[in-house]
JSON list of C-alpha atoms in Angstrom, two decimals:
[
{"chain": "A", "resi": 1, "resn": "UNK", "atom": "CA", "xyz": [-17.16, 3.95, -6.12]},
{"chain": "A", "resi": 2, "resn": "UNK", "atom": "CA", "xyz": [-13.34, 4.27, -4.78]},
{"chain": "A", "resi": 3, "resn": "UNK", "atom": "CA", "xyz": [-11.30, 6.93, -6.42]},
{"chain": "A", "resi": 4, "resn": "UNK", "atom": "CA", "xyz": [-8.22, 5.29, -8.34]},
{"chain": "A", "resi": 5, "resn": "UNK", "atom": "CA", "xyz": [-5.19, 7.09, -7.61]},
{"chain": "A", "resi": 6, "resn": "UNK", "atom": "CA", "xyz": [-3.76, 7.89, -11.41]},
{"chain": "A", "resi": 7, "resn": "UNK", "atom": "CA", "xyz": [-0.92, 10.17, -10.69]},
{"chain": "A", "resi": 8, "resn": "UNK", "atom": "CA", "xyz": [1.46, 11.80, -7.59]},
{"chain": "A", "resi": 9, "resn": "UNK", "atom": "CA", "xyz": [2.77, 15.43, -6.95]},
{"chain": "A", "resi": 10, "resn": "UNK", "atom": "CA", "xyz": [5.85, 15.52, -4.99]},
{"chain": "A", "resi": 11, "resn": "UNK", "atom": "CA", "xyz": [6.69, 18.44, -2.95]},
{"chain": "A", "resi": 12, "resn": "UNK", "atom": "CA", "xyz": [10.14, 19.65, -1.64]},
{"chain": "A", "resi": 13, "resn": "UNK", "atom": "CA", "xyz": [9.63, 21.95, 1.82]},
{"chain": "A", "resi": 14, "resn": "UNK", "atom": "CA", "xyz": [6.01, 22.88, 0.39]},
{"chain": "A", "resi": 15, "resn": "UNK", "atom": "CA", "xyz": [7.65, 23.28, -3.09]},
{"chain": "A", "resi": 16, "resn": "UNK", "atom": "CA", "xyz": [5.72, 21.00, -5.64]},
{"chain": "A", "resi": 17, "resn": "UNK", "atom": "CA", "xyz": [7.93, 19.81, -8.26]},
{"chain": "A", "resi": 18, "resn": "UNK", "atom": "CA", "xyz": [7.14, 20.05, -11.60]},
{"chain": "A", "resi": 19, "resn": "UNK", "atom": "CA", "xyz": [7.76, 16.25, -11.89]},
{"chain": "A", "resi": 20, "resn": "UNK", "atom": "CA", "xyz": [7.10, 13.48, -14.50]},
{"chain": "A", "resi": 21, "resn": "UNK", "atom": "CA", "xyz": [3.27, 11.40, -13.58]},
{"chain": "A", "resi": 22, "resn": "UNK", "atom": "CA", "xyz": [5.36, 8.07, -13.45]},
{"chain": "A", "resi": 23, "resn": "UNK", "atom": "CA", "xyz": [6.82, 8.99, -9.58]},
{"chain": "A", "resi": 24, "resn": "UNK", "atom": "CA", "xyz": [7.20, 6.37, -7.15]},
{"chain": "A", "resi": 25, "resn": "UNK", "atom": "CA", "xyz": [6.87, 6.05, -3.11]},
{"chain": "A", "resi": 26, "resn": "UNK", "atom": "CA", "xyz": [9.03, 3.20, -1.23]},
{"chain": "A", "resi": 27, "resn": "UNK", "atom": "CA", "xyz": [6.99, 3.61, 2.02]},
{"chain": "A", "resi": 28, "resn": "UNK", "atom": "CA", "xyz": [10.51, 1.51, 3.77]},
{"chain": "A", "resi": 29, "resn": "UNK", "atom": "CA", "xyz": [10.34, 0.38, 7.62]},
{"chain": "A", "resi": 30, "resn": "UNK", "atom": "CA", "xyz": [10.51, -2.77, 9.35]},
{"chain": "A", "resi": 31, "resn": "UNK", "atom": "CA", "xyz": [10.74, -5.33, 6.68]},
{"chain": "A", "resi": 32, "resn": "UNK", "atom": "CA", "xyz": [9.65, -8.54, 8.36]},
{"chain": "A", "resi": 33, "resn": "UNK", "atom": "CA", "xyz": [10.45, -11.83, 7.82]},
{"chain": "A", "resi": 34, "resn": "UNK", "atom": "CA", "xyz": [8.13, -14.77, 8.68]},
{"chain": "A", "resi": 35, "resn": "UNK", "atom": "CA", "xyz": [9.69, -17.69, 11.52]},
{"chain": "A", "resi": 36, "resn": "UNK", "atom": "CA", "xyz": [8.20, -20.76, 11.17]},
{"chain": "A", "resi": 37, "resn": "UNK", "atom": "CA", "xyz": [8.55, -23.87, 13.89]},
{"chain": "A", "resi": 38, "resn": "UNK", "atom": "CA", "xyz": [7.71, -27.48, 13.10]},
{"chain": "A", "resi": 39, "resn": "UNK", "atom": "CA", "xyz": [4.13, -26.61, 14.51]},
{"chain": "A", "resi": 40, "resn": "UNK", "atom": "CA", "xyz": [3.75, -23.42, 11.45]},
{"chain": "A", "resi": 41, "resn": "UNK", "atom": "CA", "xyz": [3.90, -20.04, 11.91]},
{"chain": "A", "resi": 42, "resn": "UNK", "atom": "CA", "xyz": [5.49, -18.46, 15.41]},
{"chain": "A", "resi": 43, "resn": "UNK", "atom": "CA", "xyz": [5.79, -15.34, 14.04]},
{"chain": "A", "resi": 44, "resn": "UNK", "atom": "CA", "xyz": [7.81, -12.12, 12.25]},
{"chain": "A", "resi": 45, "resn": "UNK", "atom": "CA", "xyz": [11.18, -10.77, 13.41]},
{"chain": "A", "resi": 46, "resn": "UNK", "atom": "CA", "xyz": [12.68, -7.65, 11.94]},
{"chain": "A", "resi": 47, "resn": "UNK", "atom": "CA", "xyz": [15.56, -8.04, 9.56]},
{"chain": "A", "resi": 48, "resn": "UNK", "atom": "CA", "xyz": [16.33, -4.81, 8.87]},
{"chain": "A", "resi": 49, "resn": "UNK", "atom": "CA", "xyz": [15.02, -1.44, 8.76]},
{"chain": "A", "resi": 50, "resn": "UNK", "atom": "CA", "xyz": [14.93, 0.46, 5.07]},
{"chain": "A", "resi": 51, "resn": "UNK", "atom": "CA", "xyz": [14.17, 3.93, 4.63]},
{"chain": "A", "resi": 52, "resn": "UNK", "atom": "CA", "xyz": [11.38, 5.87, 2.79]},
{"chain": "A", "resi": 53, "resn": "UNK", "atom": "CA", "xyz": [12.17, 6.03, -0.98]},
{"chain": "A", "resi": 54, "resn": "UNK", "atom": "CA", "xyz": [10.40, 8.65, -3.51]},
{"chain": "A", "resi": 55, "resn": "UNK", "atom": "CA", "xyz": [11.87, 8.19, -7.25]},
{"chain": "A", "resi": 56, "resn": "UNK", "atom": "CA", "xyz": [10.75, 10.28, -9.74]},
{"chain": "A", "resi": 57, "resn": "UNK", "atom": "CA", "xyz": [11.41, 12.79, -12.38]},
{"chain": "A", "resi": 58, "resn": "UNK", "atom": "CA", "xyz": [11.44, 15.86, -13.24]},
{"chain": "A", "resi": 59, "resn": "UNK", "atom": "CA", "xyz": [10.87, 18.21, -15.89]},
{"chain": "A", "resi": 60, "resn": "UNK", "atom": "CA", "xyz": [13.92, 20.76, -15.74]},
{"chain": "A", "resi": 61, "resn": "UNK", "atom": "CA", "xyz": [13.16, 24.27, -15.88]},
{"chain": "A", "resi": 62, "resn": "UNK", "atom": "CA", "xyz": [15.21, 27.75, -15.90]},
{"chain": "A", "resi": 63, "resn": "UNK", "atom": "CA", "xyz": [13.86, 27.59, -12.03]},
{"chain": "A", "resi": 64, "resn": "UNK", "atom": "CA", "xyz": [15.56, 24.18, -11.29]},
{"chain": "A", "resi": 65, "resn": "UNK", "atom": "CA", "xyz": [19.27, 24.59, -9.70]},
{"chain": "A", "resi": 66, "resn": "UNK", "atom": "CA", "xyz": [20.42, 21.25, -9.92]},
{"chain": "A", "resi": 67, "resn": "UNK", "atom": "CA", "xyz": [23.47, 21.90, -7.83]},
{"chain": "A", "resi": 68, "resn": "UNK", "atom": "CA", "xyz": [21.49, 23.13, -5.21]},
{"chain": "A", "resi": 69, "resn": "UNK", "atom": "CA", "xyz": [18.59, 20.52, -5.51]},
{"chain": "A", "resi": 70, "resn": "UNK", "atom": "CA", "xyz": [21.62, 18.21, -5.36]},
{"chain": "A", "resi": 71, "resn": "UNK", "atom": "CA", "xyz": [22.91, 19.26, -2.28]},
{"chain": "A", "resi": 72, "resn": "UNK", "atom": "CA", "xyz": [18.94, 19.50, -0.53]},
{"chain": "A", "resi": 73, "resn": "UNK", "atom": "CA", "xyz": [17.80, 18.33, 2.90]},
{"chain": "A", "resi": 74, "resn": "UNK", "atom": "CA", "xyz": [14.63, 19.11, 4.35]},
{"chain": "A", "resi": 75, "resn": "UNK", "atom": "CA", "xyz": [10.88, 17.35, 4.19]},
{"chain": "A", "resi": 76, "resn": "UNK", "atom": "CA", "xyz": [9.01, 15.50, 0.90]},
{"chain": "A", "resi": 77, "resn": "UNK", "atom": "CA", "xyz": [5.81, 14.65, 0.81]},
{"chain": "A", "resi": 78, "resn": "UNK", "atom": "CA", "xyz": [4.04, 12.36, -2.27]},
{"chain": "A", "resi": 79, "resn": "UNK", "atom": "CA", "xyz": [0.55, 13.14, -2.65]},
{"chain": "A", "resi": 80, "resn": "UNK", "atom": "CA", "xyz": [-1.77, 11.27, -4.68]},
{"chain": "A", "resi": 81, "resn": "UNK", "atom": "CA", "xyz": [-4.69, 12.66, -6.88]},
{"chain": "A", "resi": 82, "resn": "UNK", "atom": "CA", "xyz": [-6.48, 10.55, -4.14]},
{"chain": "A", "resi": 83, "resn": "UNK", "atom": "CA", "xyz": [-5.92, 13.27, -1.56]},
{"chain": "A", "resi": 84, "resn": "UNK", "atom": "CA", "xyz": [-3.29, 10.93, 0.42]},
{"chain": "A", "resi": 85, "resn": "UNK", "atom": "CA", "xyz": [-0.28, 12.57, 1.34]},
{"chain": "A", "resi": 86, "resn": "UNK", "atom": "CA", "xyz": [2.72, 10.63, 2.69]},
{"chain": "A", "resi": 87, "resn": "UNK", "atom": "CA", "xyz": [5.85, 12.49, 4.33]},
{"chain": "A", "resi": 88, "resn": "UNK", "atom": "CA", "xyz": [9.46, 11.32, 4.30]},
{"chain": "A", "resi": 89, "resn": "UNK", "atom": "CA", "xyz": [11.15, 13.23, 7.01]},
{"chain": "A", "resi": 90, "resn": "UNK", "atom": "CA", "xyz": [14.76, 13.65, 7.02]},
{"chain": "A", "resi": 91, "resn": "UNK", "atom": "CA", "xyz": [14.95, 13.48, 3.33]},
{"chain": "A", "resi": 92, "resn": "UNK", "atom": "CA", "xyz": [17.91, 13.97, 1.27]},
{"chain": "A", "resi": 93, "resn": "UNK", "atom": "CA", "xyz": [18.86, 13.80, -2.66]},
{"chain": "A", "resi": 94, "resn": "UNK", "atom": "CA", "xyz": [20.36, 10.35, -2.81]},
{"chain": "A", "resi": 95, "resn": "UNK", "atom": "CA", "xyz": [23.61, 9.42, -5.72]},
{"chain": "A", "resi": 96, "resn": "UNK", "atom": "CA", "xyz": [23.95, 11.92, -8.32]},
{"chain": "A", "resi": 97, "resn": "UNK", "atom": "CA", "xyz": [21.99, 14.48, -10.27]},
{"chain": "A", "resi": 98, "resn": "UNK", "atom": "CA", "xyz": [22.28, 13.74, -14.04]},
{"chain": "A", "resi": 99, "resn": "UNK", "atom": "CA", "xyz": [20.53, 16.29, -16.50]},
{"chain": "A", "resi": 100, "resn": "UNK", "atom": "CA", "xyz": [19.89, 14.87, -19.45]},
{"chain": "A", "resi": 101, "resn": "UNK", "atom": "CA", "xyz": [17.94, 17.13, -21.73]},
{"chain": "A", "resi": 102, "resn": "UNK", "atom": "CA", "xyz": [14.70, 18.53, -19.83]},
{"chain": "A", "resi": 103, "resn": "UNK", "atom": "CA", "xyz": [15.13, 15.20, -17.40]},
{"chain": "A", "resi": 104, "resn": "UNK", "atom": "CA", "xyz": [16.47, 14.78, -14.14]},
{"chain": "A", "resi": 105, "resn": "UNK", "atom": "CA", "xyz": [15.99, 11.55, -12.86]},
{"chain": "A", "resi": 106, "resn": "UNK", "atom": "CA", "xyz": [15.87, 12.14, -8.42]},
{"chain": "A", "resi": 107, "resn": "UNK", "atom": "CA", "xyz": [15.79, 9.83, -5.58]},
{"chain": "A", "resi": 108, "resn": "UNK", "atom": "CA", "xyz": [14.79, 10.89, -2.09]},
{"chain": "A", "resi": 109, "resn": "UNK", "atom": "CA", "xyz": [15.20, 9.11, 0.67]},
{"chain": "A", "resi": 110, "resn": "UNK", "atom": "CA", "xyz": [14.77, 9.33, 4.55]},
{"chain": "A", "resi": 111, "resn": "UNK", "atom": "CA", "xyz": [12.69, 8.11, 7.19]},
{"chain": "A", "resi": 112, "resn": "UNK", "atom": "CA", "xyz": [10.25, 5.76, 6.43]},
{"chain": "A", "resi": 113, "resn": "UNK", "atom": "CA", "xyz": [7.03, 7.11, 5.31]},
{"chain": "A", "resi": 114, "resn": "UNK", "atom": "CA", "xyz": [3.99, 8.24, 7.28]},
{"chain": "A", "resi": 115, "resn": "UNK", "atom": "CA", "xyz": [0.43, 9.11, 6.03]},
{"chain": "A", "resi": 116, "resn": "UNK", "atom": "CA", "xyz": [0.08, 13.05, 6.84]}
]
């Protein structure tokens, strides 16, 4: 039987995060759009290229810097409880960081995503 993937650690330059189980992975890319003919299908062109998106969050700590996680570059990987592990190279903290209690809410984004 397959293994279900049920939650996702995300990691920060080999840092795992202590982050919420409800993360997210935008793997980004080529998004496509189909071209049709009168005869059907010809084919896909490229409309534009979007970048790898990880959204999640996480559980602030006395260890968390949020000025300095704000202002991060550097490599994240999303790894499910599967065992798959996708990079986003490039990476960077995108909009704000808002702390709101123990919660900061964090999007990375960067190149699109590749299975490591």
């Amino acid at each position: 039987m397959a293994k279900v993937t049920g939650k996702a650690y995300i990691s920060l330059d080999g840092t795992k995060l202590h982050s919420k189980p409800d993360g997210e992975l935008s793997v980004g890319g080529d998004i496509k759009k189909a071209q049709t003919s009168v005869h059907g299908l010809v084919g896909h062109s490229v409309e534009e290229i979007q970048p790898g998106k990880i959204t999640c969050t996480l559980v602030h700590t006395a260890n968390i810097d949020v000025v300095a996680l704000k202002n991060w570059e550097g490599n994240a990987v999303f790894e499910t409880d599967t065992g798959l592990r996708y990079m986003v190279r490039d990476a960077a903290i995108e909009d704000d960081i808002t702390l709101k209690g123990a919660e900061v809410p964090v999007t990375i984004t960067g190149r699109p995503a590749v299975l490591i």
